[in-house]
Short mmCIF file of C-alpha atoms in Angstrom, two decimals:
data_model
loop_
_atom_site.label_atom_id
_atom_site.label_comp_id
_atom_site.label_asym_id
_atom_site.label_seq_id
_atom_site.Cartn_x
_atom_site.Cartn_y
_atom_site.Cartn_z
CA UNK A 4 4.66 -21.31 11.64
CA UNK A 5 8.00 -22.87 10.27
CA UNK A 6 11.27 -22.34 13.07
CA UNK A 7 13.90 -23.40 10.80
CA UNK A 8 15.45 -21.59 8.16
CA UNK A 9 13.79 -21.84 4.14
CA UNK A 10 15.57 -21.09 1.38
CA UNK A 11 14.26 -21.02 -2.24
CA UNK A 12 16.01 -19.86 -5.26
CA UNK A 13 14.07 -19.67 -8.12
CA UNK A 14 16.17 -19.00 -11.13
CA UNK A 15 14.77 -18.34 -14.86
CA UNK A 16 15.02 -18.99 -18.22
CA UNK A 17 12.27 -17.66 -20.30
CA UNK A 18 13.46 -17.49 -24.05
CA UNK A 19 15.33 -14.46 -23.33
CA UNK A 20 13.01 -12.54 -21.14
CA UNK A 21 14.55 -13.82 -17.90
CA UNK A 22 17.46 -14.09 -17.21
CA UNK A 23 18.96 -17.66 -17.42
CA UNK A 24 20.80 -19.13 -14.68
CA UNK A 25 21.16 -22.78 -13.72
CA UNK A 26 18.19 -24.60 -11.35
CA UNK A 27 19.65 -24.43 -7.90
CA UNK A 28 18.04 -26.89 -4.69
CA UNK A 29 16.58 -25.60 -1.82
CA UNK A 30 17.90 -27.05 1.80
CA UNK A 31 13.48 -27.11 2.69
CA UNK A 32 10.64 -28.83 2.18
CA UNK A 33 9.43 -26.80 -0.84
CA UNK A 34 11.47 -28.73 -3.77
CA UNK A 35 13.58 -26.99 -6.14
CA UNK A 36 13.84 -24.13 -8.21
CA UNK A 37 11.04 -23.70 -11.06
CA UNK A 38 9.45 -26.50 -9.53
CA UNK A 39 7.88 -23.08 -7.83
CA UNK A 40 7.67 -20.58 -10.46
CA UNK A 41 5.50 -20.85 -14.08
CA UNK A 42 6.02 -18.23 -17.02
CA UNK A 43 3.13 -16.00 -17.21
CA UNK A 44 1.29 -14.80 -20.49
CA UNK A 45 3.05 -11.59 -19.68
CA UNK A 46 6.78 -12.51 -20.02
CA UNK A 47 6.74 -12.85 -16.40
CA UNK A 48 6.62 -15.85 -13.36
CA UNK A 49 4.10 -16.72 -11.07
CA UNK A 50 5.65 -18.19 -8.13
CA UNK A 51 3.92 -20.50 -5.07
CA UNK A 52 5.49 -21.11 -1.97
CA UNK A 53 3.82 -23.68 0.56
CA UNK A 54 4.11 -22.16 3.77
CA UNK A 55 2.12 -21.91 6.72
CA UNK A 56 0.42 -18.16 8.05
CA UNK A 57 2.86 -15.65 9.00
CA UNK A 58 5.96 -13.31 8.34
CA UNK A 59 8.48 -13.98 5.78
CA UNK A 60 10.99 -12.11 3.78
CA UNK A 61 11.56 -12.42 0.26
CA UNK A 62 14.77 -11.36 -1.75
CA UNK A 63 15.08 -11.47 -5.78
CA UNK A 64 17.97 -10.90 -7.40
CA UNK A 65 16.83 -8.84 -10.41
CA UNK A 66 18.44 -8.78 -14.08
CA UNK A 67 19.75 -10.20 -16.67
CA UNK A 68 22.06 -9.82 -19.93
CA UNK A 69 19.62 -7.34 -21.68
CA UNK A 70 18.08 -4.62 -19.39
CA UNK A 71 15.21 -4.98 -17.34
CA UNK A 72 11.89 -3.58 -15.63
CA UNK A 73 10.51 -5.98 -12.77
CA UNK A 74 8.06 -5.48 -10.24
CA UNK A 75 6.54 -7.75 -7.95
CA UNK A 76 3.20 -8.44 -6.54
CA UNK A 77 1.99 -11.28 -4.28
CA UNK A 78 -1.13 -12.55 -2.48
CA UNK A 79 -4.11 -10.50 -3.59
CA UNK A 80 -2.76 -7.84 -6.13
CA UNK A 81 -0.22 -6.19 -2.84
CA UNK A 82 2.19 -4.22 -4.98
CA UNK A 83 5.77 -5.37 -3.22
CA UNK A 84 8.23 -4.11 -5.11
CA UNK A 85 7.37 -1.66 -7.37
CA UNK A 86 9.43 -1.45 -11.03
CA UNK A 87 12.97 -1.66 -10.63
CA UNK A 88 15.39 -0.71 -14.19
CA UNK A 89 17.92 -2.50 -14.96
CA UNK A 90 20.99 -2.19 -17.39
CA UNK A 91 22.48 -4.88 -19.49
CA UNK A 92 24.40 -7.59 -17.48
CA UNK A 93 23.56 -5.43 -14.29
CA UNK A 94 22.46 -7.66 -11.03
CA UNK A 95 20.68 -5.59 -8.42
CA UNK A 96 19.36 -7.41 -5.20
CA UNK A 97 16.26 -6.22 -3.75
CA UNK A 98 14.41 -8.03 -0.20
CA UNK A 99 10.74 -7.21 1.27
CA UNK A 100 8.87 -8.18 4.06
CA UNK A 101 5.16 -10.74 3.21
CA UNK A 102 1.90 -11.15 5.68
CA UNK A 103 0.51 -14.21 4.64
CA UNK A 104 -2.21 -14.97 6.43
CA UNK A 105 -5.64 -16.99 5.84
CA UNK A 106 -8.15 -15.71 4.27
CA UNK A 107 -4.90 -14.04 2.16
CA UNK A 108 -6.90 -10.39 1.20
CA UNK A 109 -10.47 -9.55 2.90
CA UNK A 110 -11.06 -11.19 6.11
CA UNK A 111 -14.68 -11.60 5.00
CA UNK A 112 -13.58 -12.19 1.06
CA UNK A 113 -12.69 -15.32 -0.87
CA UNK A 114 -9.98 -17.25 0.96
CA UNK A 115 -7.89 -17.68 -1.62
CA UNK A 116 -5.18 -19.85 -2.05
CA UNK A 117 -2.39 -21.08 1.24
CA UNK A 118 0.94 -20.21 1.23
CA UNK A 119 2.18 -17.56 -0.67
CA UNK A 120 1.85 -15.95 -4.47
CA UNK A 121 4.10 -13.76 -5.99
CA UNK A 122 4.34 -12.44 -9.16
CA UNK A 123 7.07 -11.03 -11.14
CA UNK A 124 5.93 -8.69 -13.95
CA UNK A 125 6.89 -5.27 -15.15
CA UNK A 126 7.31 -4.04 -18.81
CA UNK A 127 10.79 -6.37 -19.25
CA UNK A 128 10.75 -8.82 -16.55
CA UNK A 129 14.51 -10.00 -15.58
CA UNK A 130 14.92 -12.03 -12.36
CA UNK A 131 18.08 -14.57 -11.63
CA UNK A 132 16.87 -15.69 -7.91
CA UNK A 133 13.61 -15.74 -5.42
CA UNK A 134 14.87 -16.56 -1.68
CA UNK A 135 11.93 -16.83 0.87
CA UNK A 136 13.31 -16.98 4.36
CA UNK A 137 10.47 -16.96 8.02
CA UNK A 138 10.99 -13.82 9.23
CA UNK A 139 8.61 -14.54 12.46
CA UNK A 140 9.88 -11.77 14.89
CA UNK A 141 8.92 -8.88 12.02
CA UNK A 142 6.76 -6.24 13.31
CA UNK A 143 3.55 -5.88 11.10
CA UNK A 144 2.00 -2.72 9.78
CA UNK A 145 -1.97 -3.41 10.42
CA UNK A 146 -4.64 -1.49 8.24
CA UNK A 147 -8.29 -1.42 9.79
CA UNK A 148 -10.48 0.22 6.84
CA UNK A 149 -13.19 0.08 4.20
CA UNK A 150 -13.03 -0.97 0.78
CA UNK A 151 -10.73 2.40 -0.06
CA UNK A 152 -8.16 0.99 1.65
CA UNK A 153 -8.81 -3.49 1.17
CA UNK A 154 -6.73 -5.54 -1.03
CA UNK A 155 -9.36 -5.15 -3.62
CA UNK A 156 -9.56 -8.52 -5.30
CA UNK A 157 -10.00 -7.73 -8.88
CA UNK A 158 -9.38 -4.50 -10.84
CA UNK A 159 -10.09 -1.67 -11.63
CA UNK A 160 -10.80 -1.44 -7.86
CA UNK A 161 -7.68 -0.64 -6.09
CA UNK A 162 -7.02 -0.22 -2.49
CA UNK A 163 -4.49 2.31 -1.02
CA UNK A 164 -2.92 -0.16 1.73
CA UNK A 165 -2.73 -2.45 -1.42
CA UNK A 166 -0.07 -0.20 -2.78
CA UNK A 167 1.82 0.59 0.56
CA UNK A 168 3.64 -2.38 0.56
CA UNK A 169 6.34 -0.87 -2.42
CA UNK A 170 7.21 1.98 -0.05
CA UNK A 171 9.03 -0.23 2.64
CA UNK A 172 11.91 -2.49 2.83
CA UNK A 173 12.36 -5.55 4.33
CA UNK A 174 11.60 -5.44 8.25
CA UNK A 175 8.19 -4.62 8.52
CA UNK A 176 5.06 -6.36 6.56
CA UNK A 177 1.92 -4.63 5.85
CA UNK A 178 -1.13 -6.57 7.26
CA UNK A 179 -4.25 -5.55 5.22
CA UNK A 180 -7.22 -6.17 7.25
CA UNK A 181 -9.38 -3.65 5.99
CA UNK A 182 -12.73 -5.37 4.31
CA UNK A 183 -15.51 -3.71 1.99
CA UNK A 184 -18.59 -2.20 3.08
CA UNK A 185 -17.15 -2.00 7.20
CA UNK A 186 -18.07 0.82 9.50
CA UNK A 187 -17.14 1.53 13.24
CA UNK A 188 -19.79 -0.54 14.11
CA UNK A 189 -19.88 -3.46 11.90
CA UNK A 190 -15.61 -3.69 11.98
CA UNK A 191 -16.38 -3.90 15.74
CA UNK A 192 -18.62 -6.37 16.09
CA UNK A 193 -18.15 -8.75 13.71
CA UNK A 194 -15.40 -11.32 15.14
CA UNK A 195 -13.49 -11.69 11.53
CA UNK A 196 -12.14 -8.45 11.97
CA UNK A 197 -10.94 -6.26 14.82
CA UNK A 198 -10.79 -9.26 17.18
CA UNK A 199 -8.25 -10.93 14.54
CA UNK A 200 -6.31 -7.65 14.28
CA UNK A 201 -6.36 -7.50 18.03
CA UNK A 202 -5.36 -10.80 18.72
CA UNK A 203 -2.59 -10.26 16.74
CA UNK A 204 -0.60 -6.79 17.64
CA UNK A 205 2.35 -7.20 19.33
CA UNK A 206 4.33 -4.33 21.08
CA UNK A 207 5.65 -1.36 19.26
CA UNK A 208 2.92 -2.68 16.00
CA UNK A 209 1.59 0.78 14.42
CA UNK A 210 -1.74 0.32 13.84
CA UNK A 211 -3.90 2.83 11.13
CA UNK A 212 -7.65 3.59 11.41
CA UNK A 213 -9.78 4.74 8.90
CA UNK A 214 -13.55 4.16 9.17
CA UNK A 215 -15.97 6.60 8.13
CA UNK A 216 -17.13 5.82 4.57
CA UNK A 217 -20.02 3.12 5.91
CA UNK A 218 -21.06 5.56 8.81
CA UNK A 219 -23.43 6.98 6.99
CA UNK A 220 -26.40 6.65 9.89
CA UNK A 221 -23.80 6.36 12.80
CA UNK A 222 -24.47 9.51 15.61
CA UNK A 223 -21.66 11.58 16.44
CA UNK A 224 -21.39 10.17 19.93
CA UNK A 225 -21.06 6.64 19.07
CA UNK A 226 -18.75 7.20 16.49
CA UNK A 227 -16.29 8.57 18.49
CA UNK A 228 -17.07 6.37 21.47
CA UNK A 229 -16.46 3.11 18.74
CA UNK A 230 -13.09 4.94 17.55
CA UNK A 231 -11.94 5.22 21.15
CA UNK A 232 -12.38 1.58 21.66
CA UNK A 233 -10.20 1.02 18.73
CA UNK A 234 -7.63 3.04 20.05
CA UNK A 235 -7.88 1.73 23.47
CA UNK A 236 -8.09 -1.90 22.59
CA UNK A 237 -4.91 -1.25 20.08
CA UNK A 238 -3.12 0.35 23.05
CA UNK A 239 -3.75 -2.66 25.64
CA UNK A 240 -2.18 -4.58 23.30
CA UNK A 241 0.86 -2.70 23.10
CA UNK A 242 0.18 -1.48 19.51
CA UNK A 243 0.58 2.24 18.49
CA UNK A 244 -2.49 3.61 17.15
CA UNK A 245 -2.79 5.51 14.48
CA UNK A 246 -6.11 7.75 13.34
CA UNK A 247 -6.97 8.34 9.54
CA UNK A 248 -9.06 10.79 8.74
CA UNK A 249 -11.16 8.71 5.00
CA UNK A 250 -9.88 9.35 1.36
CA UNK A 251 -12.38 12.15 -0.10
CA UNK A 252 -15.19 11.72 -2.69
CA UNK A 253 -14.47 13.21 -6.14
CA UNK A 254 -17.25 15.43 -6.19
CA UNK A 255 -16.79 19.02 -6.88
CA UNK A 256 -18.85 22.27 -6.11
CA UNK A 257 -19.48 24.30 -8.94
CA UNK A 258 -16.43 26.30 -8.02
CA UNK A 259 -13.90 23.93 -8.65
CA UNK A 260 -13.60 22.96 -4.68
CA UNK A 261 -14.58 19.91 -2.89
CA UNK A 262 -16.24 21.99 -0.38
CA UNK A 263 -19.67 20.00 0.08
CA UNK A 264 -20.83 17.39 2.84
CA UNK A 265 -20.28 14.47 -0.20
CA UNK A 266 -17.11 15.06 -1.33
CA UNK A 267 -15.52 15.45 2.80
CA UNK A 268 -17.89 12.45 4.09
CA UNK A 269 -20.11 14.47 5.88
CA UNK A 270 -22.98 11.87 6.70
CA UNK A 271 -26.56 11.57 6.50
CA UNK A 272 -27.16 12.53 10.53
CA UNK A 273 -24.96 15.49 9.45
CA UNK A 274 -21.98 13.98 11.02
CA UNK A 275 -18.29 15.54 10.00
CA UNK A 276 -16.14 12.08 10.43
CA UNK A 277 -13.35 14.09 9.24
CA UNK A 278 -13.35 16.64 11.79
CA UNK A 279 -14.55 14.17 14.71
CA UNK A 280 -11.38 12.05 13.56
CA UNK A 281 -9.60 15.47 14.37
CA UNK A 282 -11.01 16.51 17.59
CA UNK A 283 -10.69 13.15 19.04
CA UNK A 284 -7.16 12.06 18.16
CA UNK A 285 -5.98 15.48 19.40
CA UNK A 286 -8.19 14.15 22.39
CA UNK A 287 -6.34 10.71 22.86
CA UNK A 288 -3.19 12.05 22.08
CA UNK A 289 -3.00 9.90 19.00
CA UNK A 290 -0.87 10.27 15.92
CA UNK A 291 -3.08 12.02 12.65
CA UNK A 292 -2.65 11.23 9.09
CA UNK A 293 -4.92 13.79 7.82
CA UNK A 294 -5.35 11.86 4.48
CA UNK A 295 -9.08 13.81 3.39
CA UNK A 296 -6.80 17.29 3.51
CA UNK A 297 -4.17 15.66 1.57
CA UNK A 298 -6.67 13.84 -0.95
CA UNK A 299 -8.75 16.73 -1.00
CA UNK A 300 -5.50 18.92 -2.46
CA UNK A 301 -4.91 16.59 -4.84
CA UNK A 302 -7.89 16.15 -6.33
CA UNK A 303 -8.32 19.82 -6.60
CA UNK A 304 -5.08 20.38 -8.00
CA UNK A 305 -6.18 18.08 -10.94
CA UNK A 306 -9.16 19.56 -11.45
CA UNK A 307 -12.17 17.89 -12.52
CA UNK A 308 -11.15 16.22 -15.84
CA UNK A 309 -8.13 15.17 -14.97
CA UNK A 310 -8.75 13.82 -11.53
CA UNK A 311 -11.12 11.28 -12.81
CA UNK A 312 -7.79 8.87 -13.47
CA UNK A 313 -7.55 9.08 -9.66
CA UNK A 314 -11.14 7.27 -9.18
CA UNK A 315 -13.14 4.69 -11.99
CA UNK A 316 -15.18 7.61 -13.01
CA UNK A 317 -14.50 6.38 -16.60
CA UNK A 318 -15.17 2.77 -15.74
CA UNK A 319 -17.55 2.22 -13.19
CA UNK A 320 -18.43 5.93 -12.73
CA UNK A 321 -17.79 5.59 -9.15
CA UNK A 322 -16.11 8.58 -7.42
CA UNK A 323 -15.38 7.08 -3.96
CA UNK A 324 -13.30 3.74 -4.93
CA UNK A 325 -9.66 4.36 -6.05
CA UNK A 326 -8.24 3.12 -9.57
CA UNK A 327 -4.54 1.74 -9.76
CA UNK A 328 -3.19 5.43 -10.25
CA UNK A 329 -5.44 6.68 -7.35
CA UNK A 330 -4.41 4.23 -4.85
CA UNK A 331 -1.03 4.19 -5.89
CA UNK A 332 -0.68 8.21 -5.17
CA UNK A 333 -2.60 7.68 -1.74
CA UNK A 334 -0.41 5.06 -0.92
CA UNK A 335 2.20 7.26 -1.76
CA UNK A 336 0.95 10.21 0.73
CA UNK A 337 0.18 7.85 3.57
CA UNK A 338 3.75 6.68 3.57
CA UNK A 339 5.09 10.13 3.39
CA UNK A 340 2.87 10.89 6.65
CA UNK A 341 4.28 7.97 8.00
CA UNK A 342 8.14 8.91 7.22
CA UNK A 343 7.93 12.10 8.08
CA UNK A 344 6.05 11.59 11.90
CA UNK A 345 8.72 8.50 12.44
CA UNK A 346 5.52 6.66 12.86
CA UNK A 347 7.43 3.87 11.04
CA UNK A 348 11.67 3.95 11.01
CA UNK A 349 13.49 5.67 8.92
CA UNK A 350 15.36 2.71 8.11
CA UNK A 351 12.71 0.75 6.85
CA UNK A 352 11.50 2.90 3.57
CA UNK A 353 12.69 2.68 -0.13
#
């Protein structure tokens, strides 16, 4: 990881789309202004930044002389900033906090590319100046999941911890270790994943849980046993464990409800992971984020038609996996359970 102090200022000048400010030099290895940063087909810059693994902040100084809408993504479709308006001539400075880390998305995915991505997009793109700075002593955010929660690699698929990164401010980075198709078991033993997350908690690190999804033949009593280890093995580290009960199925009853073993992952041993996640946090005395009940009202609320934007019913007509909208409204509630049980500071949310 780099010690010393990198600055990069990436400033624009895209026919009137960005903002236009002189090319400025950076006092680090990674050359000078646009040398970094390409126009996009989308009015837009993709930026790359040749840094090693680990923590950094970003700031962009956002607008230009006609008003704007920017957003920025980076590494494997994280949403980091979500869209930010601005007014004619107005200048509004905004900073985050980046995992990069190799592989950059699912630890058992395509690598992808070293160093670090980012994107600036939205429906009018204005940006004046991209400053990437090591941020090494930033406490991480760690997601252990399935493919609801992954950076999903390509659309429509969309993972909620994808979209968490937009709720917080710089000071904390989200570290996205969840990976398709894992269960308890297979998240356990398979060396790519919780021993990685594991080596890498530090004290005070909240780390969220949610496995249930691939269970489908796991017994009650080694499902909780494999969650405890989790919990334990988080706690040895120093780490602050979090349990999360899984995302629900859209998959209604013929009265409107999701009230059916599919839709609240009951499995096929008859196994409630849901209320086992429950029982045995209340058991460990570990914090809940209750995400099926919260899912489960949402979806309901909708209704049937209208819910399907949450999920790629339309496009893949898969009811489990989250489109852009869905993840970006779980995202949403995850961070609110977060806020609200000071699981993460105050301090560090948008």
């Amino acid at each position: 990881m780099m010690r010393r102090t990198v600055l990069v200022v990436a400033s624009a000048a895209l026919a009137g789309v960005l903002a236009a400010a002189p090319a400025a030099h950076a006092d680090g290895p990674l050359g000078q202004g646009l040398d970094h940063c390409v126009p996009t087909a989308a009015e837009g810059l993709a930026c790359h930044f040749d840094v090693a693994p680990g923590t950094y902040d970003v700031t962009v100084t956002l607008g230009g002389e006609t008003a704007g809408a920017t957003a920025v993504s980076g590494e494997t479709r994280r949403a980091l900033l979500a869209e930010t308006v601005t007014g004619a001539g107005e200048r509004v400075r905004r900073s985050f906090t980046v995992d990069v880390r190799d592989p950059e998305g699912e630890p058992t995915g395509a690598v992808g590319s070293p160093g670090l991505d980012l994107v600036v997009g939205g429906a009018a793109p204005r940006v004046t100046s991209v400053r990437i700075t090591p941020a090494p002593a930033a406490p991480r955010l760690f997601l252990v999941g399935d493919s609801t929660v992954c950076d999903q690699p390509a659309g429509p698929y969309t993972g909620w911890g994808q979209m968490l990164p937009a709720h917080l401010r710089r000071g904390i980075a989200v570290a996205n270790h969840a990976d398709s198709g894992e269960s308890t078991v297979t998240f356990l033993a398979d060396p790519a994943l919780f021993d990685r997350v594991e080596a890498a908690i530090r004290p005070g690190d909240p780390v969220l849980i949610q496995l249930a999804h691939n269970d489908k033949q796991t017994d009650a009593a080694t499902y909780r046993a494999n969650l405890t280890t989790l919990v334990e093995r988080v706690r040895a580290r120093g780490g602050e464990p979090v349990l999360v009960t899984p995302v629900v199925r859209r998959w209604f009853s013929a009265d409107g409800t999701l009230n059916n073993g599919i839709a609240l992952l009951v499995n096929g041993l008859g196994v409630d992971h849901p209320a086992e996640i429950r029982a045995l946090a209340a058991e460990l005395g570990t914090p809940l984020i209750d995400l099926t009940a919260l899912t489960k009202a949402r979806v309901e609320e909708l209704g049937p038609e209208a819910s399907k934007a949450l999920y790629l019913t339309a496009e893949k007509r898969d009811n489990t996996h989250t489109s852009v909208r869905g993840a970006t409204e779980y995202a949403a509630l995850v961070a609110g359970e977060l806020r609200a049980r000071g699981i993460v500071p105050e301090h560090l949310f948008r």
